[in-house]
PDB file of C-alpha atoms in Angstrom:
ATOM      1  CA  MET A  28     129.770 117.941 189.336  1.00 56.00           C
ATOM      2  CA  ASN A  29     131.676 114.700 189.575  1.00 61.00           C
ATOM      3  CA  PRO A  30     133.075 112.908 186.519  1.00 59.00           C
ATOM      4  CA  PRO A  31     131.266 109.728 185.510  1.00 56.00           C
ATOM      5  CA  PRO A  32     132.603 106.577 187.163  1.00 52.00           C
ATOM      6  CA  PRO A  33     134.899 104.376 185.077  1.00 54.00           C
ATOM      7  CA  PRO A  34     133.234 101.382 183.402  1.00 53.00           C
ATOM      8  CA  THR A  35     133.304  98.337 185.639  1.00 51.00           C
ATOM      9  CA  ALA A  36     131.684  95.727 183.456  1.00 47.00           C
ATOM     10  CA  ASP A  37     133.804  92.629 182.943  1.00 48.00           C
ATOM     11  CA  HIS A  38     132.629  92.418 179.333  1.00 47.00           C
ATOM     12  CA  ASP A  39     134.217  95.811 178.499  1.00 53.00           C
ATOM     13  CA  ASP A  40     137.473  94.663 180.102  1.00 57.00           C
ATOM     14  CA  GLU A  41     137.434  91.440 178.058  1.00 54.00           C
ATOM     15  CA  VAL A  42     136.818  93.266 174.774  1.00 56.00           C
ATOM     16  CA  THR A  43     139.527  95.765 175.594  1.00 81.00           C
ATOM     17  CA  ALA A  44     141.891  93.015 176.695  1.00 84.00           C
ATOM     18  CA  GLN A  45     141.303  91.078 173.469  1.00 87.00           C
ATOM     19  CA  ALA A  46     141.748  94.215 171.355  1.00 87.00           C
ATOM     20  CA  LEU A  47     144.971  95.014 173.211  1.00 88.00           C
ATOM     21  CA  ARG A  48     146.180  91.453 172.660  1.00 87.00           C
ATOM     22  CA  GLU A  49     145.550  91.669 168.897  1.00 86.00           C
ATOM     23  CA  GLN A  50     147.431  94.970 168.655  1.00 86.00           C
ATOM     24  CA  TYR A  51     150.300  93.631 170.757  1.00 85.00           C
ATOM     25  CA  GLU A  52     150.600  90.484 168.671  1.00 82.00           C
ATOM     26  CA  SER A  53     150.654  92.560 165.496  1.00 78.00           C
ATOM     27  CA  GLY A  54     153.788  94.333 166.758  1.00 77.00           C
ATOM     28  CA  SER A  55     152.745  97.176 169.052  1.00 82.00           C
ATOM     29  CA  THR A  56     154.682  97.650 172.288  1.00 84.00           C
ATOM     30  CA  VAL A  57     153.150  98.010 175.743  1.00 87.00           C
ATOM     31  CA  ASP A  58     154.204 101.691 175.743  1.00 86.00           C
ATOM     32  CA  GLN A  59     152.404 102.292 172.440  1.00 84.00           C
ATOM     33  CA  LEU A  60     149.285 100.520 173.690  1.00 87.00           C
ATOM     34  CA  ALA A  61     149.286 102.568 176.886  1.00 87.00           C
ATOM     35  CA  ALA A  62     149.632 105.796 174.909  1.00 87.00           C
ATOM     36  CA  SER A  63     146.919 104.924 172.372  1.00 86.00           C
ATOM     37  CA  SER A  64     144.407 103.528 174.857  1.00 86.00           C
ATOM     38  CA  GLY A  65     144.886 106.087 177.624  1.00 87.00           C
ATOM     39  CA  LEU A  66     145.432 103.288 180.134  1.00 89.00           C
ATOM     40  CA  SER A  67     148.400 103.070 182.462  1.00 90.00           C
ATOM     41  CA  TYR A  68     151.345 100.819 181.620  1.00 90.00           C
ATOM     42  CA  GLY A  69     150.436  98.448 184.462  1.00 91.00           C
ATOM     43  CA  THR A  70     146.780  98.247 183.418  1.00 91.00           C
ATOM     44  CA  VAL A  71     147.791  97.389 179.860  1.00 90.00           C
ATOM     45  CA  LEU A  72     150.111  94.655 181.147  1.00 90.00           C
ATOM     46  CA  ASN A  73     147.368  93.261 183.415  1.00 91.00           C
ATOM     47  CA  ARG A  74     144.837  93.187 180.586  1.00 91.00           C
ATOM     48  CA  LEU A  75     147.315  91.552 178.209  1.00 90.00           C
ATOM     49  CA  ARG A  76     148.039  88.850 180.781  1.00 90.00           C
ATOM     50  CA  LYS A  77     144.309  88.438 181.461  1.00 90.00           C
ATOM     51  CA  ALA A  78     143.779  87.817 177.719  1.00 88.00           C
ATOM     52  CA  GLY A  79     146.452  85.088 177.794  1.00 89.00           C
ATOM     53  CA  THR A  80     149.001  87.030 175.737  1.00 89.00           C
ATOM     54  CA  VAL A  81     152.469  85.518 175.446  1.00 87.00           C
ATOM     55  CA  MET A  82     154.763  88.440 176.222  1.00 88.00           C
ATOM     56  CA  ARG A  83     157.808  89.198 174.092  1.00 84.00           C
ATOM     57  CA  THR A  84     161.275  90.076 175.266  1.00 82.00           C
ATOM     58  CA  SER A  85     162.774  93.394 174.218  1.00 78.00           C
ATOM     59  CA  TRP A  86     165.071  91.709 171.691  1.00 75.00           C
ATOM     60  CA  GLN A  87     162.075  89.933 170.115  1.00 76.00           C
ATOM     61  CA  THR A  88     160.287  93.273 169.737  1.00 74.00           C
ATOM     62  CA  ARG A  89     163.432  94.778 168.200  1.00 74.00           C
ATOM     63  CA  GLY A  90     163.627  91.881 165.769  1.00 70.00           C
ATOM     64  CA  MET A  91     160.008  92.420 164.716  1.00 71.00           C
ATOM     65  CA  ARG A  92     160.668  96.097 164.116  1.00 72.00           C
ATOM     66  CA  GLU A  93     163.801  95.375 162.108  1.00 80.00           C
ATOM     67  CA  GLU A  94     161.867  92.877 159.977  1.00 81.00           C
ATOM     68  CA  GLN A  95     159.108  95.430 159.371  1.00 80.00           C
ATOM     69  CA  ALA A  96     161.688  98.088 158.510  1.00 83.00           C
ATOM     70  CA  ARG A  97     163.321  95.630 156.092  1.00 85.00           C
ATOM     71  CA  ARG A  98     159.976  94.937 154.389  1.00 87.00           C
ATOM     72  CA  ASN A  99     159.289  98.677 154.105  1.00 87.00           C
ATOM     73  CA  LEU A 100     162.742  99.290 152.589  1.00 88.00           C
ATOM     74  CA  ALA A 101     162.296  96.393 150.151  1.00 90.00           C
ATOM     75  CA  ALA A 102     158.919  97.765 149.033  1.00 91.00           C
ATOM     76  CA  ARG A 103     160.351 101.270 148.569  1.00 90.00           C
ATOM     77  CA  LEU A 104     163.291  99.965 146.539  1.00 90.00           C
ATOM     78  CA  ARG A 105     160.969  97.911 144.335  1.00 91.00           C
ATOM     79  CA  ARG A 106     158.836 100.989 143.613  1.00 91.00           C
ATOM     80  CA  LEU A 107     161.963 102.911 142.598  1.00 89.00           C
ATOM     81  CA  TYR A 108     163.098  99.999 140.446  1.00 89.00           C
ATOM     82  CA  ASP A 109     159.763  99.363 138.731  1.00 86.00           C
ATOM     83  CA  GLU A 110     158.319 102.864 138.434  1.00 83.00           C
ATOM     84  CA  GLN A 111     161.423 104.969 137.854  1.00 82.00           C
ATOM     85  CA  GLY A 112     163.736 102.461 136.168  1.00 83.00           C
ATOM     86  CA  ALA A 113     166.446 102.783 138.810  1.00 86.00           C
ATOM     87  CA  THR A 114     169.512 100.556 138.571  1.00 87.00           C
ATOM     88  CA  LEU A 115     170.721  98.272 141.350  1.00 87.00           C
ATOM     89  CA  ALA A 116     173.553 100.727 142.049  1.00 89.00           C
ATOM     90  CA  GLU A 117     171.011 103.540 142.474  1.00 89.00           C
ATOM     91  CA  LEU A 118     168.904 101.324 144.736  1.00 89.00           C
ATOM     92  CA  ALA A 119     171.987 100.631 146.854  1.00 88.00           C
ATOM     93  CA  VAL A 120     172.549 104.363 147.295  1.00 89.00           C
ATOM     94  CA  ALA A 121     168.853 105.031 148.021  1.00 87.00           C
ATOM     95  CA  GLY A 122     168.732 102.274 150.637  1.00 85.00           C
ATOM     96  CA  SER A 123     172.196 102.884 152.104  1.00 83.00           C
ATOM     97  CA  VAL A 124     173.060  99.234 151.435  1.00 86.00           C
ATOM     98  CA  THR A 125     175.377  97.333 149.123  1.00 89.00           C
ATOM     99  CA  ARG A 126     174.391  96.392 145.579  1.00 89.00           C
ATOM    100  CA  ARG A 127     174.077  92.762 146.587  1.00 91.00           C
ATOM    101  CA  VAL A 128     171.743  93.587 149.497  1.00 89.00           C
ATOM    102  CA  ALA A 129     169.691  95.886 147.239  1.00 90.00           C
ATOM    103  CA  ARG A 130     169.262  93.007 144.773  1.00 91.00           C
ATOM    104  CA  ARG A 131     168.231  90.634 147.573  1.00 91.00           C
ATOM    105  CA  LEU A 132     165.703  93.158 148.934  1.00 90.00           C
ATOM    106  CA  LEU A 133     164.289  93.669 145.445  1.00 91.00           C
ATOM    107  CA  ILE A 134     163.754  89.915 145.070  1.00 91.00           C
ATOM    108  CA  GLU A 135     162.214  89.681 148.574  1.00 90.00           C
ATOM    109  CA  ALA A 136     159.705  92.367 147.557  1.00 90.00           C
ATOM    110  CA  GLY A 137     158.703  90.300 144.518  1.00 91.00           C
ATOM    111  CA  GLY A 138     160.731  92.209 141.947  1.00 89.00           C
ATOM    112  CA  THR A 139     162.705  90.627 139.125  1.00 90.00           C
ATOM    113  CA  PRO A 140     166.168  92.024 138.383  1.00 90.00           C
ATOM    114  CA  ARG A 141     166.548  93.363 134.843  1.00 89.00           C
ATOM    115  CA  THR A 142     169.456  92.961 132.482  1.00 87.00           C
ATOM    116  CA  THR A 143     171.560  96.002 131.655  1.00 84.00           C
ATOM    117  CA  GLN A 144     170.021  96.129 128.166  1.00 88.00           C
ATOM    118  CA  GLN A 145     166.495  96.172 129.596  1.00 87.00           C
ATOM    119  CA  THR A 146     167.399  99.042 131.911  1.00 83.00           C
ATOM    120  CA  LEU A 147     168.965 100.979 129.026  1.00 85.00           C
ATOM    121  CA  ARG A 148     165.828 100.505 126.917  1.00 87.00           C
ATOM    122  CA  ILE A 149     163.594 101.711 129.757  1.00 84.00           C
ATOM    123  CA  ARG A 150     165.731 104.776 130.332  1.00 83.00           C
ATOM    124  CA  SER A 151     165.988 105.527 126.622  1.00 87.00           C
ATOM    125  CA  ALA A 152     162.203 105.381 126.274  1.00 87.00           C
ATOM    126  CA  ALA A 153     161.805 107.689 129.287  1.00 83.00           C
ATOM    127  CA  ARG A 154     164.298 110.192 127.842  1.00 87.00           C
ATOM    128  CA  ARG A 155     162.523 110.069 124.485  1.00 91.00           C
ATOM    129  CA  ALA A 156     159.176 110.726 126.162  1.00 90.00           C
ATOM    130  CA  ARG A 157     160.583 113.698 128.127  1.00 90.00           C
ATOM    131  CA  ARG A 158     162.172 115.096 124.966  1.00 93.00           C
ATOM    132  CA  MET A 159     158.915 114.837 122.996  1.00 93.00           C
ATOM    133  CA  LYS A 160     157.028 116.516 125.849  1.00 94.00           C
ATOM    134  CA  LEU A 161     159.572 119.342 125.790  1.00 93.00           C
ATOM    135  CA  ALA A 162     159.322 119.562 121.985  1.00 93.00           C
ATOM    136  CA  SER A 163     155.518 119.802 122.196  1.00 94.00           C
ATOM    137  CA  SER A 164     155.797 122.516 124.811  1.00 93.00           C
ATOM    138  CA  LEU A 165     158.246 124.470 122.659  1.00 93.00           C
ATOM    139  CA  ARG A 166     155.977 124.041 119.627  1.00 92.00           C
ATOM    140  CA  ALA A 167     152.973 125.414 121.521  1.00 93.00           C
ATOM    141  CA  ARG A 168     154.969 128.425 122.677  1.00 91.00           C
ATOM    142  CA  TYR A 169     156.426 128.996 119.174  1.00 90.00           C
ATOM    143  CA  GLU A 170     153.014 128.786 117.521  1.00 89.00           C
ATOM    144  CA  ALA A 171     151.710 131.267 120.112  1.00 89.00           C
ATOM    145  CA  GLY A 172     154.253 133.783 118.813  1.00 87.00           C
ATOM    146  CA  ALA A 173     157.470 133.256 120.774  1.00 88.00           C
ATOM    147  CA  THR A 174     160.702 133.512 118.803  1.00 89.00           C
ATOM    148  CA  VAL A 175     163.365 130.830 118.698  1.00 90.00           C
ATOM    149  CA  PRO A 176     165.978 133.016 120.471  1.00 91.00           C
ATOM    150  CA  ASP A 177     163.438 133.811 123.210  1.00 90.00           C
ATOM    151  CA  LEU A 178     162.671 130.108 123.680  1.00 92.00           C
ATOM    152  CA  ALA A 179     166.376 129.283 123.746  1.00 93.00           C
ATOM    153  CA  ALA A 180     166.970 131.846 126.484  1.00 93.00           C
ATOM    154  CA  GLU A 181     163.905 130.790 128.488  1.00 91.00           C
ATOM    155  CA  TYR A 182     164.668 127.051 128.424  1.00 90.00           C
ATOM    156  CA  SER A 183     168.474 127.472 128.636  1.00 92.00           C
ATOM    157  CA  TYR A 184     169.108 125.661 125.338  1.00 92.00           C
ATOM    158  CA  SER A 185     171.059 126.723 122.309  1.00 94.00           C
ATOM    159  CA  VAL A 186     169.175 128.132 119.327  1.00 92.00           C
ATOM    160  CA  GLY A 187     170.180 125.058 117.300  1.00 93.00           C
ATOM    161  CA  THR A 188     168.731 122.703 119.925  1.00 93.00           C
ATOM    162  CA  VAL A 189     165.458 124.638 119.964  1.00 93.00           C
ATOM    163  CA  TYR A 190     165.263 124.447 116.143  1.00 92.00           C
ATOM    164  CA  ARG A 191     165.947 120.699 116.276  1.00 94.00           C
ATOM    165  CA  LEU A 192     163.253 120.147 118.922  1.00 93.00           C
ATOM    166  CA  LEU A 193     160.757 122.232 116.963  1.00 92.00           C
ATOM    167  CA  HIS A 194     161.442 120.178 113.834  1.00 92.00           C
ATOM    168  CA  GLN A 195     161.050 116.931 115.831  1.00 92.00           C
ATOM    169  CA  ALA A 196     157.640 118.160 116.993  1.00 92.00           C
ATOM    170  CA  GLY A 197     156.613 118.770 113.368  1.00 92.00           C
ATOM    171  CA  THR A 198     156.411 122.524 113.757  1.00 90.00           C
ATOM    172  CA  ARG A 199     155.728 124.574 110.641  1.00 88.00           C
ATOM    173  CA  MET A 200     158.354 127.281 110.820  1.00 87.00           C
ATOM    174  CA  ARG A 201     157.651 130.938 110.154  1.00 82.00           C
ATOM    175  CA  PRO A 202     159.686 132.635 107.441  1.00 79.00           C
ATOM    176  CA  LYS A 203     162.917 134.177 108.646  1.00 73.00           C
ATOM    177  CA  HIS A 204     162.799 137.899 109.100  1.00 66.00           C
ATOM    178  CA  HIS A 205     165.603 140.324 108.674  1.00 51.00           C
ATOM    179  CA  HIS A 206     166.020 142.198 111.904  1.00 48.00           C
ATOM    180  CA  GLY A 207     167.873 145.459 111.875  1.00 43.00           C
ATOM    181  CA  PRO A 208     168.065 148.520 109.640  1.00 49.00           C
ATOM    182  CA  ALA A 209     166.759 148.290 106.109  1.00 47.00           C
ATOM    183  CA  ARG A 210     169.349 147.862 103.418  1.00 57.00           C
ATOM    184  CA  THR A 211     169.921 150.596 100.933  1.00 62.00           C
ATOM    185  CA  PRO A 212     169.401 149.359  97.413  1.00 63.00           C
ATOM    186  CA  ARG A 213     172.460 149.125  95.180  1.00 69.00           C
ATOM    187  CA  LYS A 214     172.750 151.591  92.377  1.00 72.00           C
ATOM    188  CA  ARG A 215     173.321 150.181  88.956  1.00 72.00           C
ATOM    189  CA  SER A 216     175.908 151.773  86.886  1.00 64.00           C
TER     190      SER A 216
END
């Protein structure tokens, strides 16, 4: 059995040529178009030319890719800055750029640089929230029957820190028990 003949209608070629042109103008390379469409490199070139596409040079394609990479980096840095309260120095490290470039990228992505005091307040609020979450977790475990020394060992905190966190969570403490052998009563003379 022979495979079906390839489509020969001019209309299909025009639609494909126009679709290829749109993809090419949005930044795809001829190699990428050939791979995604299953057409040969030469056929893709012919269809692009047939659609009246203005072809780019390799350095123009590189420039488009660098611009897209810059936009992606700027968006990623803004997410870190807005969602996680990162500082400009931390953005510089995350983006492998200088602090000044990180600030410029943040502004390009639509972000507004914060003052040091604003960053400190954001981080303080985040620490407070994490600490209260930990305190609530400790309280739930304590009220379920865990002892303070057990919690201290499990969470790698000192006993004093566990007591402080339990008090911050409003935990009603159990009475202290004497562990060990019973004392012998004193004799009165």
